mmCIF file with all atom_site columns, C-alpha atoms in Angstrom:
data_model
loop_
_atom_site.group_PDB
_atom_site.id
_atom_site.type_symbol
_atom_site.label_atom_id
_atom_site.label_alt_id
_atom_site.label_comp_id
_atom_site.label_asym_id
_atom_site.label_entity_id
_atom_site.label_seq_id
_atom_site.pdbx_PDB_ins_code
_atom_site.Cartn_x
_atom_site.Cartn_y
_atom_site.Cartn_z
_atom_site.occupancy
_atom_site.B_iso_or_equiv
_atom_site.pdbx_formal_charge
_atom_site.auth_seq_id
_atom_site.auth_comp_id
_atom_site.auth_asym_id
_atom_site.auth_atom_id
_atom_site.pdbx_PDB_model_num
ATOM 1   C CA . ALA B 1 1   ? 0.456   -0.354 0.212   1.00 77.00 ? 5   ALA B CA 1
ATOM 2   C CA . GLN B 1 2   ? 1.020   3.466  -0.392  1.00 84.00 ? 6   GLN B CA 1
ATOM 3   C CA . SER B 1 3   ? 2.098   5.968  2.094   1.00 90.00 ? 7   SER B CA 1
ATOM 4   C CA . VAL B 1 4   ? 3.305   9.337  2.338   1.00 94.00 ? 8   VAL B CA 1
ATOM 5   C CA . ALA B 1 5   ? 4.443   10.550 5.793   1.00 96.00 ? 9   ALA B CA 1
ATOM 6   C CA . GLN B 1 6   ? 5.757   14.228 6.809   1.00 97.00 ? 10  GLN B CA 1
ATOM 7   C CA . PRO B 1 7   ? 7.809   13.784 10.111  1.00 96.00 ? 11  PRO B CA 1
ATOM 8   C CA . GLU B 1 8   ? 7.463   17.205 10.829  1.00 96.00 ? 12  GLU B CA 1
ATOM 9   C CA . ASP B 1 9   ? 4.134   19.008 11.885  1.00 95.00 ? 13  ASP B CA 1
ATOM 10  C CA . GLN B 1 10  ? 5.663   22.278 11.454  1.00 97.00 ? 14  GLN B CA 1
ATOM 11  C CA . VAL B 1 11  ? 8.497   24.270 10.239  1.00 98.00 ? 15  VAL B CA 1
ATOM 12  C CA . ASN B 1 12  ? 9.855   27.473 11.630  1.00 98.00 ? 16  ASN B CA 1
ATOM 13  C CA . VAL B 1 13  ? 12.782  29.261 9.521   1.00 98.00 ? 17  VAL B CA 1
ATOM 14  C CA . ALA B 1 14  ? 13.602  32.967 9.509   1.00 98.00 ? 18  ALA B CA 1
ATOM 15  C CA . GLU B 1 15  ? 13.440  35.048 6.590   1.00 98.00 ? 19  GLU B CA 1
ATOM 16  C CA . GLY B 1 16  ? 16.170  34.793 4.502   1.00 97.00 ? 20  GLY B CA 1
ATOM 17  C CA . ASN B 1 17  ? 17.303  31.211 5.763   1.00 98.00 ? 21  ASN B CA 1
ATOM 18  C CA . PRO B 1 18  ? 17.258  27.996 3.458   1.00 97.00 ? 22  PRO B CA 1
ATOM 19  C CA . LEU B 1 19  ? 13.960  25.980 4.489   1.00 97.00 ? 23  LEU B CA 1
ATOM 20  C CA . THR B 1 20  ? 14.059  22.266 4.535   1.00 98.00 ? 24  THR B CA 1
ATOM 21  C CA . VAL B 1 21  ? 10.234  20.150 4.331   1.00 98.00 ? 25  VAL B CA 1
ATOM 22  C CA . LYS B 1 22  ? 10.937  17.062 4.700   1.00 98.00 ? 26  LYS B CA 1
ATOM 23  C CA . CYS B 1 23  ? 8.759   13.795 3.091   1.00 98.00 ? 27  CYS B CA 1
ATOM 24  C CA . THR B 1 24  ? 9.151   9.960  2.994   1.00 97.00 ? 28  THR B CA 1
ATOM 25  C CA . TYR B 1 25  ? 7.051   7.472  0.925   1.00 95.00 ? 29  TYR B CA 1
ATOM 26  C CA . SER B 1 26  ? 6.328   4.252  0.478   1.00 92.00 ? 30  SER B CA 1
ATOM 27  C CA . VAL B 1 27  ? 4.959   2.645  -2.713  1.00 88.00 ? 31  VAL B CA 1
ATOM 28  C CA . SER B 1 28  ? 5.497   -0.237 -4.903  1.00 84.00 ? 32  SER B CA 1
ATOM 29  C CA . GLY B 1 29  ? 7.190   0.219  -8.177  1.00 84.00 ? 33  GLY B CA 1
ATOM 30  C CA . ASN B 1 30  ? 7.989   3.583  -9.777  1.00 85.00 ? 34  ASN B CA 1
ATOM 31  C CA . PRO B 1 31  ? 7.065   6.513  -7.411  1.00 89.00 ? 35  PRO B CA 1
ATOM 32  C CA . TYR B 1 32  ? 5.300   9.711  -8.694  1.00 91.00 ? 36  TYR B CA 1
ATOM 33  C CA . LEU B 1 33  ? 5.804   12.261 -5.850  1.00 95.00 ? 37  LEU B CA 1
ATOM 34  C CA . PHE B 1 34  ? 4.144   15.477 -5.767  1.00 96.00 ? 38  PHE B CA 1
ATOM 35  C CA . TRP B 1 35  ? 4.258   19.046 -3.478  1.00 98.00 ? 39  TRP B CA 1
ATOM 36  C CA . TYR B 1 36  ? 1.357   21.119 -2.984  1.00 97.00 ? 40  TYR B CA 1
ATOM 37  C CA . VAL B 1 37  ? 0.898   24.659 -1.109  1.00 97.00 ? 41  VAL B CA 1
ATOM 38  C CA . GLN B 1 38  ? -2.075  25.825 0.938   1.00 96.00 ? 42  GLN B CA 1
ATOM 39  C CA . TYR B 1 39  ? -2.873  29.055 1.876   1.00 92.00 ? 43  TYR B CA 1
ATOM 40  C CA . PRO B 1 40  ? -4.297  30.364 4.565   1.00 85.00 ? 44  PRO B CA 1
ATOM 41  C CA . ASN B 1 41  ? -8.393  29.679 2.935   1.00 78.00 ? 45  ASN B CA 1
ATOM 42  C CA . ARG B 1 42  ? -7.315  28.465 -0.018  1.00 81.00 ? 46  ARG B CA 1
ATOM 43  C CA . GLY B 1 43  ? -7.292  25.367 -2.052  1.00 82.00 ? 47  GLY B CA 1
ATOM 44  C CA . LEU B 1 44  ? -3.777  23.826 -2.739  1.00 92.00 ? 48  LEU B CA 1
ATOM 45  C CA . GLN B 1 45  ? -1.684  25.142 -5.512  1.00 95.00 ? 49  GLN B CA 1
ATOM 46  C CA . PHE B 1 46  ? 0.278   22.545 -7.635  1.00 95.00 ? 50  PHE B CA 1
ATOM 47  C CA . LEU B 1 47  ? 4.375   23.698 -6.355  1.00 97.00 ? 51  LEU B CA 1
ATOM 48  C CA . LEU B 1 48  ? 6.764   20.793 -8.433  1.00 96.00 ? 52  LEU B CA 1
ATOM 49  C CA . LYS B 1 49  ? 6.649   16.977 -9.211  1.00 95.00 ? 53  LYS B CA 1
ATOM 50  C CA . TYR B 1 50  ? 9.216   14.497 -9.837  1.00 95.00 ? 54  TYR B CA 1
ATOM 51  C CA . ILE B 1 51  ? 7.932   12.025 -12.870 1.00 92.00 ? 55  ILE B CA 1
ATOM 52  C CA . THR B 1 52  ? 11.432  10.674 -13.762 1.00 89.00 ? 56  THR B CA 1
ATOM 53  C CA . GLY B 1 53  ? 15.066  11.924 -14.844 1.00 89.00 ? 57  GLY B CA 1
ATOM 54  C CA . ASP B 1 54  ? 16.534  14.082 -12.953 1.00 91.00 ? 58  ASP B CA 1
ATOM 55  C CA . ASN B 1 55  ? 16.366  14.058 -9.383  1.00 92.00 ? 59  ASN B CA 1
ATOM 56  C CA . LEU B 1 56  ? 16.152  17.731 -8.772  1.00 96.00 ? 60  LEU B CA 1
ATOM 57  C CA . VAL B 1 57  ? 12.678  19.154 -9.457  1.00 96.00 ? 61  VAL B CA 1
ATOM 58  C CA . LYS B 1 58  ? 12.213  22.639 -10.291 1.00 96.00 ? 62  LYS B CA 1
ATOM 59  C CA . GLY B 1 59  ? 9.115   24.201 -9.433  1.00 95.00 ? 63  GLY B CA 1
ATOM 60  C CA . SER B 1 60  ? 7.091   27.379 -8.734  1.00 92.00 ? 64  SER B CA 1
ATOM 61  C CA . TYR B 1 61  ? 8.302   30.349 -6.195  1.00 92.00 ? 65  TYR B CA 1
ATOM 62  C CA . GLY B 1 62  ? 11.503  29.393 -5.940  1.00 95.00 ? 66  GLY B CA 1
ATOM 63  C CA . PHE B 1 63  ? 10.794  26.085 -4.521  1.00 97.00 ? 67  PHE B CA 1
ATOM 64  C CA . GLU B 1 64  ? 13.414  22.414 -5.730  1.00 97.00 ? 68  GLU B CA 1
ATOM 65  C CA . ALA B 1 65  ? 12.905  18.880 -4.390  1.00 98.00 ? 69  ALA B CA 1
ATOM 66  C CA . GLU B 1 66  ? 15.265  16.493 -4.112  1.00 96.00 ? 70  GLU B CA 1
ATOM 67  C CA . PHE B 1 67  ? 14.626  12.970 -5.196  1.00 96.00 ? 71  PHE B CA 1
ATOM 68  C CA . ASN B 1 68  ? 16.053  10.176 -3.294  1.00 96.00 ? 72  ASN B CA 1
ATOM 69  C CA . LYS B 1 69  ? 15.283  6.628  -3.962  1.00 94.00 ? 73  LYS B CA 1
ATOM 70  C CA . SER B 1 70  ? 17.552  5.001  -1.405  1.00 94.00 ? 74  SER B CA 1
ATOM 71  C CA . GLN B 1 71  ? 16.368  6.975  1.071   1.00 95.00 ? 75  GLN B CA 1
ATOM 72  C CA . THR B 1 72  ? 12.705  7.122  -0.320  1.00 95.00 ? 76  THR B CA 1
ATOM 73  C CA . SER B 1 73  ? 12.571  10.930 0.199   1.00 97.00 ? 77  SER B CA 1
ATOM 74  C CA . PHE B 1 74  ? 11.426  13.589 -1.851  1.00 98.00 ? 78  PHE B CA 1
ATOM 75  C CA . HIS B 1 75  ? 12.241  16.716 0.611   1.00 98.00 ? 79  HIS B CA 1
ATOM 76  C CA . LEU B 1 76  ? 10.918  20.517 -0.303  1.00 98.00 ? 80  LEU B CA 1
ATOM 77  C CA . LYS B 1 77  ? 14.016  22.989 -0.607  1.00 98.00 ? 81  LYS B CA 1
ATOM 78  C CA . LYS B 1 78  ? 14.233  26.795 -0.748  1.00 98.00 ? 82  LYS B CA 1
ATOM 79  C CA . PRO B 1 79  ? 17.532  28.406 -0.612  1.00 97.00 ? 83  PRO B CA 1
ATOM 80  C CA . SER B 1 80  ? 15.863  31.836 0.879   1.00 97.00 ? 84  SER B CA 1
ATOM 81  C CA . ALA B 1 81  ? 12.563  31.867 2.299   1.00 97.00 ? 85  ALA B CA 1
ATOM 82  C CA . LEU B 1 82  ? 10.200  34.408 2.628   1.00 97.00 ? 86  LEU B CA 1
ATOM 83  C CA . VAL B 1 83  ? 7.413   35.854 4.985   1.00 96.00 ? 87  VAL B CA 1
ATOM 84  C CA . SER B 1 84  ? 5.274   34.744 2.665   1.00 94.00 ? 88  SER B CA 1
ATOM 85  C CA . ASP B 1 85  ? 6.129   31.316 2.102   1.00 96.00 ? 89  ASP B CA 1
ATOM 86  C CA . SER B 1 86  ? 4.657   30.867 5.443   1.00 96.00 ? 90  SER B CA 1
ATOM 87  C CA . ALA B 1 87  ? 2.014   28.179 4.542   1.00 97.00 ? 91  ALA B CA 1
ATOM 88  C CA . LEU B 1 88  ? 0.514   24.393 5.204   1.00 97.00 ? 92  LEU B CA 1
ATOM 89  C CA . TYR B 1 89  ? 2.415   22.081 2.943   1.00 98.00 ? 93  TYR B CA 1
ATOM 90  C CA . PHE B 1 90  ? 1.480   18.578 1.724   1.00 97.00 ? 94  PHE B CA 1
ATOM 91  C CA . CYS B 1 91  ? 3.563   15.862 -0.404  1.00 97.00 ? 95  CYS B CA 1
ATOM 92  C CA . ALA B 1 92  ? 1.664   13.658 -2.017  1.00 95.00 ? 96  ALA B CA 1
ATOM 93  C CA . VAL B 1 93  ? 2.860   10.105 -3.751  1.00 93.00 ? 97  VAL B CA 1
ATOM 94  C CA . ASN B 1 94  ? 1.294   7.852  -6.976  1.00 86.00 ? 98  ASN B CA 1
ATOM 95  C CA . GLY B 1 95  ? 2.236   4.535  -7.779  1.00 73.00 ? 99  GLY B CA 1
ATOM 96  C CA . PRO B 1 96  ? 2.086   3.126  -11.255 1.00 68.00 ? 100 PRO B CA 1
ATOM 97  C CA . GLY B 1 97  ? -1.634  3.087  -12.578 1.00 68.00 ? 101 GLY B CA 1
ATOM 98  C CA . GLY B 1 98  ? -3.196  4.754  -9.797  1.00 72.00 ? 102 GLY B CA 1
ATOM 99  C CA . PHE B 1 99  ? -5.686  7.533  -9.335  1.00 75.00 ? 103 PHE B CA 1
ATOM 100 C CA . LYS B 1 100 ? -5.440  7.367  -6.206  1.00 83.00 ? 104 LYS B CA 1
ATOM 101 C CA . THR B 1 101 ? -2.877  10.063 -4.788  1.00 89.00 ? 105 THR B CA 1
ATOM 102 C CA . ILE B 1 102 ? -1.880  9.765  -1.378  1.00 91.00 ? 106 ILE B CA 1
ATOM 103 C CA . PHE B 1 103 ? -1.234  12.767 0.564   1.00 93.00 ? 107 PHE B CA 1
ATOM 104 C CA . GLY B 1 104 ? 0.840   13.253 3.540   1.00 94.00 ? 108 GLY B CA 1
ATOM 105 C CA . ALA B 1 105 ? -0.685  14.455 7.029   1.00 94.00 ? 109 ALA B CA 1
ATOM 106 C CA . GLY B 1 106 ? 0.507   18.452 6.004   1.00 96.00 ? 110 GLY B CA 1
ATOM 107 C CA . THR B 1 107 ? 3.509   20.553 7.524   1.00 97.00 ? 111 THR B CA 1
ATOM 108 C CA . ARG B 1 108 ? 2.693   23.824 8.368   1.00 96.00 ? 112 ARG B CA 1
ATOM 109 C CA . LEU B 1 109 ? 5.616   26.862 7.420   1.00 97.00 ? 113 LEU B CA 1
ATOM 110 C CA . PHE B 1 110 ? 6.370   30.169 9.517   1.00 97.00 ? 114 PHE B CA 1
ATOM 111 C CA . VAL B 1 111 ? 8.370   32.398 8.271   1.00 97.00 ? 115 VAL B CA 1
ATOM 112 C CA . LYS B 1 112 ? 9.455   35.203 10.380  1.00 97.00 ? 116 LYS B CA 1
ATOM 113 C CA . ALA B 1 113 ? 10.755  38.424 9.394   1.00 95.00 ? 117 ALA B CA 1
ATOM 114 C CA . ASP M 2 1   ? -6.943  29.302 -10.466 1.00 55.00 ? 10  ASP M CA 1
ATOM 115 C CA . ALA M 2 2   ? -7.730  26.346 -12.561 1.00 65.00 ? 11  ALA M CA 1
ATOM 116 C CA . GLY M 2 3   ? -11.637 27.209 -13.804 1.00 91.00 ? 12  GLY M CA 1
ATOM 117 C CA . ILE M 2 4   ? -12.870 24.670 -11.206 1.00 95.00 ? 13  ILE M CA 1
ATOM 118 C CA . THR M 2 5   ? -16.044 26.205 -9.131  1.00 96.00 ? 14  THR M CA 1
ATOM 119 C CA . GLN M 2 6   ? -17.344 24.344 -5.999  1.00 97.00 ? 15  GLN M CA 1
ATOM 120 C CA . SER M 2 7   ? -21.361 25.074 -4.593  1.00 97.00 ? 16  SER M CA 1
ATOM 121 C CA . PRO M 2 8   ? -22.019 25.797 -2.160  1.00 97.00 ? 17  PRO M CA 1
ATOM 122 C CA . ARG M 2 9   ? -18.815 27.427 -0.397  1.00 96.00 ? 18  ARG M CA 1
ATOM 123 C CA . HIS M 2 10  ? -20.312 26.894 3.238   1.00 97.00 ? 19  HIS M CA 1
ATOM 124 C CA . LYS M 2 11  ? -23.156 24.754 4.130   1.00 97.00 ? 20  LYS M CA 1
ATOM 125 C CA . VAL M 2 12  ? -24.516 23.625 7.423   1.00 98.00 ? 21  VAL M CA 1
ATOM 126 C CA . THR M 2 13  ? -27.022 20.944 8.330   1.00 97.00 ? 22  THR M CA 1
ATOM 127 C CA . GLU M 2 14  ? -27.888 18.688 10.193  1.00 97.00 ? 23  GLU M CA 1
ATOM 128 C CA . THR M 2 15  ? -27.503 14.627 10.999  1.00 97.00 ? 24  THR M CA 1
ATOM 129 C CA . GLY M 2 16  ? -29.702 13.026 8.468   1.00 97.00 ? 25  GLY M CA 1
ATOM 130 C CA . THR M 2 17  ? -30.312 15.155 6.072   1.00 97.00 ? 26  THR M CA 1
ATOM 131 C CA . PRO M 2 18  ? -28.619 14.439 2.339   1.00 96.00 ? 27  PRO M CA 1
ATOM 132 C CA . VAL M 2 19  ? -26.485 17.067 1.148   1.00 97.00 ? 28  VAL M CA 1
ATOM 133 C CA . THR M 2 20  ? -24.717 17.031 -2.458  1.00 98.00 ? 29  THR M CA 1
ATOM 134 C CA . LEU M 2 21  ? -22.043 19.033 -2.986  1.00 98.00 ? 30  LEU M CA 1
ATOM 135 C CA . ARG M 2 22  ? -20.979 20.336 -6.873  1.00 98.00 ? 31  ARG M CA 1
ATOM 136 C CA . CYS M 2 23  ? -18.081 20.550 -8.580  1.00 98.00 ? 32  CYS M CA 1
ATOM 137 C CA . HIS M 2 24  ? -17.758 22.362 -11.404 1.00 98.00 ? 33  HIS M CA 1
ATOM 138 C CA . GLN M 2 25  ? -14.545 22.437 -14.543 1.00 96.00 ? 34  GLN M CA 1
ATOM 139 C CA . THR M 2 26  ? -14.510 24.516 -17.409 1.00 95.00 ? 35  THR M CA 1
ATOM 140 C CA . GLU M 2 27  ? -11.226 23.072 -18.350 1.00 91.00 ? 36  GLU M CA 1
ATOM 141 C CA . ASN M 2 28  ? -12.810 19.898 -20.116 1.00 91.00 ? 37  ASN M CA 1
ATOM 142 C CA . HIS M 2 29  ? -10.542 17.526 -17.898 1.00 92.00 ? 38  HIS M CA 1
ATOM 143 C CA . ARG M 2 30  ? -11.164 13.877 -18.039 1.00 92.00 ? 39  ARG M CA 1
ATOM 144 C CA . TYR M 2 31  ? -10.318 12.843 -14.687 1.00 93.00 ? 40  TYR M CA 1
ATOM 145 C CA . MET M 2 32  ? -12.105 14.664 -11.398 1.00 95.00 ? 41  MET M CA 1
ATOM 146 C CA . TYR M 2 33  ? -12.021 13.907 -7.559  1.00 95.00 ? 42  TYR M CA 1
ATOM 147 C CA . TRP M 2 34  ? -13.436 14.473 -4.361  1.00 97.00 ? 43  TRP M CA 1
ATOM 148 C CA . TYR M 2 35  ? -10.801 14.680 -0.925  1.00 97.00 ? 44  TYR M CA 1
ATOM 149 C CA . ARG M 2 36  ? -12.097 15.567 2.351   1.00 97.00 ? 45  ARG M CA 1
ATOM 150 C CA . GLN M 2 37  ? -9.787  17.615 4.504   1.00 95.00 ? 46  GLN M CA 1
ATOM 151 C CA . ASP M 2 38  ? -9.258  16.786 8.013   1.00 94.00 ? 47  ASP M CA 1
ATOM 152 C CA . PRO M 2 39  ? -6.421  18.271 10.634  1.00 87.00 ? 48  PRO M CA 1
ATOM 153 C CA . GLY M 2 40  ? -4.096  15.715 11.245  1.00 84.00 ? 49  GLY M CA 1
ATOM 154 C CA . HIS M 2 41  ? -5.032  13.469 8.110   1.00 87.00 ? 50  HIS M CA 1
ATOM 155 C CA . GLY M 2 42  ? -4.432  15.790 4.905   1.00 89.00 ? 51  GLY M CA 1
ATOM 156 C CA . LEU M 2 43  ? -6.304  15.245 2.603   1.00 92.00 ? 52  LEU M CA 1
ATOM 157 C CA . ARG M 2 44  ? -8.048  11.914 1.923   1.00 94.00 ? 53  ARG M CA 1
ATOM 158 C CA . LEU M 2 45  ? -9.786  10.809 -1.465  1.00 93.00 ? 54  LEU M CA 1
ATOM 159 C CA . ILE M 2 46  ? -13.444 10.230 -1.037  1.00 96.00 ? 55  ILE M CA 1
ATOM 160 C CA . HIS M 2 47  ? -14.250 9.415  -4.879  1.00 96.00 ? 56  HIS M CA 1
ATOM 161 C CA . TYR M 2 48  ? -13.002 10.079 -8.374  1.00 94.00 ? 57  TYR M CA 1
ATOM 162 C CA . SER M 2 49  ? -14.090 9.691  -11.480 1.00 94.00 ? 58  SER M CA 1
ATOM 163 C CA . TYR M 2 50  ? -12.118 8.654  -15.222 1.00 91.00 ? 59  TYR M CA 1
ATOM 164 C CA . GLY M 2 51  ? -15.023 9.883  -17.366 1.00 91.00 ? 60  GLY M CA 1
ATOM 165 C CA . VAL M 2 52  ? -18.761 10.768 -17.864 1.00 93.00 ? 61  VAL M CA 1
ATOM 166 C CA . LYS M 2 53  ? -20.432 8.436  -15.887 1.00 94.00 ? 62  LYS M CA 1
ATOM 167 C CA . ASP M 2 54  ? -17.209 6.337  -15.131 1.00 94.00 ? 63  ASP M CA 1
ATOM 168 C CA . THR M 2 55  ? -16.414 7.020  -11.088 1.00 95.00 ? 64  THR M CA 1
ATOM 169 C CA . ASP M 2 56  ? -14.838 4.725  -8.470  1.00 93.00 ? 65  ASP M CA 1
ATOM 170 C CA . LYS M 2 57  ? -14.262 4.890  -4.468  1.00 93.00 ? 66  LYS M CA 1
ATOM 171 C CA . GLY M 2 58  ? -11.452 6.301  -3.071  1.00 91.00 ? 67  GLY M CA 1
ATOM 172 C CA . GLU M 2 59  ? -10.132 5.264  1.077   1.00 89.00 ? 68  GLU M CA 1
ATOM 173 C CA . VAL M 2 60  ? -13.527 6.989  2.792   1.00 95.00 ? 69  VAL M CA 1
ATOM 174 C CA . SER M 2 61  ? -16.383 5.962  0.377   1.00 96.00 ? 70  SER M CA 1
ATOM 175 C CA . ASP M 2 62  ? -18.397 4.862  3.167   1.00 96.00 ? 71  ASP M CA 1
ATOM 176 C CA . GLY M 2 63  ? -21.146 7.259  3.415   1.00 96.00 ? 72  GLY M CA 1
ATOM 177 C CA . TYR M 2 64  ? -20.499 9.132  0.310   1.00 98.00 ? 73  TYR M CA 1
ATOM 178 C CA . SER M 2 65  ? -21.617 8.679  -3.555  1.00 97.00 ? 74  SER M CA 1
ATOM 179 C CA . VAL M 2 66  ? -20.785 10.214 -6.671  1.00 98.00 ? 75  VAL M CA 1
ATOM 180 C CA . SER M 2 67  ? -22.381 10.649 -9.929  1.00 97.00 ? 76  SER M CA 1
ATOM 181 C CA . ARG M 2 68  ? -21.247 12.502 -13.410 1.00 97.00 ? 77  ARG M CA 1
ATOM 182 C CA . SER M 2 69  ? -23.287 13.283 -16.133 1.00 96.00 ? 78  SER M CA 1
ATOM 183 C CA . LYS M 2 70  ? -21.549 15.571 -17.881 1.00 96.00 ? 79  LYS M CA 1
ATOM 184 C CA . THR M 2 71  ? -18.176 16.202 -17.635 1.00 94.00 ? 80  THR M CA 1
ATOM 185 C CA . GLU M 2 72  ? -17.955 19.320 -16.685 1.00 96.00 ? 81  GLU M CA 1
ATOM 186 C CA . ASP M 2 73  ? -19.946 18.294 -12.936 1.00 97.00 ? 82  ASP M CA 1
ATOM 187 C CA . PHE M 2 74  ? -18.710 16.181 -10.834 1.00 98.00 ? 83  PHE M CA 1
ATOM 188 C CA . LEU M 2 75  ? -21.312 15.752 -7.718  1.00 98.00 ? 84  LEU M CA 1
ATOM 189 C CA . LEU M 2 76  ? -20.637 14.317 -3.978  1.00 98.00 ? 85  LEU M CA 1
ATOM 190 C CA . THR M 2 77  ? -23.765 13.251 -2.008  1.00 98.00 ? 86  THR M CA 1
ATOM 191 C CA . LEU M 2 78  ? -23.675 12.510 1.801   1.00 97.00 ? 87  LEU M CA 1
ATOM 192 C CA . GLU M 2 79  ? -26.344 10.507 1.654   1.00 93.00 ? 88  GLU M CA 1
ATOM 193 C CA . SER M 2 80  ? -26.947 10.648 5.580   1.00 96.00 ? 89  SER M CA 1
ATOM 194 C CA . ALA M 2 81  ? -24.910 13.403 6.658   1.00 97.00 ? 90  ALA M CA 1
ATOM 195 C CA . THR M 2 82  ? -23.458 12.664 10.489  1.00 97.00 ? 91  THR M CA 1
ATOM 196 C CA . SER M 2 83  ? -20.675 14.795 12.677  1.00 97.00 ? 92  SER M CA 1
ATOM 197 C CA . SER M 2 84  ? -18.210 13.012 11.400  1.00 96.00 ? 93  SER M CA 1
ATOM 198 C CA . GLN M 2 85  ? -18.594 13.959 7.846   1.00 97.00 ? 94  GLN M CA 1
ATOM 199 C CA . THR M 2 86  ? -18.171 17.336 9.061   1.00 97.00 ? 95  THR M CA 1
ATOM 200 C CA . SER M 2 87  ? -15.009 18.498 6.744   1.00 97.00 ? 96  SER M CA 1
ATOM 201 C CA . VAL M 2 88  ? -13.625 20.925 3.995   1.00 96.00 ? 97  VAL M CA 1
ATOM 202 C CA . TYR M 2 89  ? -14.607 19.269 1.384   1.00 98.00 ? 98  TYR M CA 1
ATOM 203 C CA . PHE M 2 90  ? -11.859 19.517 -1.671  1.00 97.00 ? 99  PHE M CA 1
ATOM 204 C CA . CYS M 2 91  ? -12.625 18.976 -5.324  1.00 97.00 ? 100 CYS M CA 1
ATOM 205 C CA . ALA M 2 92  ? -10.196 18.358 -7.701  1.00 95.00 ? 101 ALA M CA 1
ATOM 206 C CA . ILE M 2 93  ? -9.229  17.991 -12.019 1.00 94.00 ? 102 ILE M CA 1
ATOM 207 C CA . SER M 2 94  ? -6.912  16.358 -13.897 1.00 91.00 ? 103 SER M CA 1
ATOM 208 C CA . GLY M 2 95  ? -6.202  15.348 -17.615 1.00 78.00 ? 104 GLY M CA 1
ATOM 209 C CA . SER M 2 96  ? -4.288  15.542 -20.428 1.00 67.00 ? 105 SER M CA 1
ATOM 210 C CA . GLY M 2 97  ? -3.641  11.750 -20.248 1.00 73.00 ? 106 GLY M CA 1
ATOM 211 C CA . ARG M 2 98  ? -1.984  9.368  -17.307 1.00 76.00 ? 107 ARG M CA 1
ATOM 212 C CA . ALA M 2 99  ? -3.630  10.285 -14.183 1.00 74.00 ? 108 ALA M CA 1
ATOM 213 C CA . GLU M 2 100 ? -1.132  9.164  -12.324 1.00 77.00 ? 109 GLU M CA 1
ATOM 214 C CA . VAL M 2 101 ? 1.787   11.602 -13.719 1.00 82.00 ? 110 VAL M CA 1
ATOM 215 C CA . ASP M 2 102 ? -0.753  14.709 -14.103 1.00 86.00 ? 111 ASP M CA 1
ATOM 216 C CA . GLU M 2 103 ? -0.613  16.773 -11.310 1.00 90.00 ? 112 GLU M CA 1
ATOM 217 C CA . GLN M 2 104 ? -4.419  18.247 -10.115 1.00 93.00 ? 113 GLN M CA 1
ATOM 218 C CA . TYR M 2 105 ? -5.733  21.423 -9.771  1.00 94.00 ? 114 TYR M CA 1
ATOM 219 C CA . PHE M 2 106 ? -8.143  22.334 -6.570  1.00 95.00 ? 115 PHE M CA 1
ATOM 220 C CA . GLY M 2 107 ? -10.812 24.013 -6.383  1.00 95.00 ? 116 GLY M CA 1
ATOM 221 C CA . PRO M 2 108 ? -11.443 26.604 -3.273  1.00 94.00 ? 117 PRO M CA 1
ATOM 222 C CA . GLY M 2 109 ? -13.293 23.639 -1.026  1.00 94.00 ? 118 GLY M CA 1
ATOM 223 C CA . THR M 2 110 ? -16.722 23.762 1.102   1.00 96.00 ? 119 THR M CA 1
ATOM 224 C CA . ARG M 2 111 ? -17.198 23.787 4.780   1.00 96.00 ? 120 ARG M CA 1
ATOM 225 C CA . LEU M 2 112 ? -19.625 21.702 5.592   1.00 98.00 ? 121 LEU M CA 1
ATOM 226 C CA . THR M 2 113 ? -21.070 21.483 8.929   1.00 97.00 ? 122 THR M CA 1
ATOM 227 C CA . VAL M 2 114 ? -22.925 18.488 10.178  1.00 97.00 ? 123 VAL M CA 1
ATOM 228 C CA . THR M 2 115 ? -24.705 19.787 13.822  1.00 96.00 ? 124 THR M CA 1
#
């Protein structure tokens, strides 16, 4: 069965510092991995995805994520955090032939000025 | 935002009453999904559709039914609402080809309270 773990409920960083939001996954076969962001009282917005190829994936708003097959991880990163990055971040995974995307519980990111 | 609307945006209903939530898209996407969002659980898939009149269950489908009679509309019905169905409901769409590799686009959500 597919599963996603986001081990941190909350991440706090200072503006201008690098940020990392962690995600590990379990899936049979090749994983298809996604990051979404949810701003207050809004729906989710797609940030980036890994399907195949280069392990470093670049996405919207300066975010990137690194796929690590041996560690079954897909951590979200940004070199320099902005206060406006404060939001709820979800990691998600799909397996081959699957419609049933599994989402992590979410990590709340607070960026302090 | 992608062309996805949900109605109503807010609803309060009583236990035991039926409730229907509507998702409407203008993107002509093939796949549509209903999720519920609850604290500590992230998003959980209720039902999905892979075409007109083609639907299937997700991980938390008990107590819910869906219908899709047109490409643009996906209805979620709570047959007899219970307090455990108090949640925020999101519709999503995707649809260029293979569902498992496509990102999803989400509607604004419906906040449902069952008293």
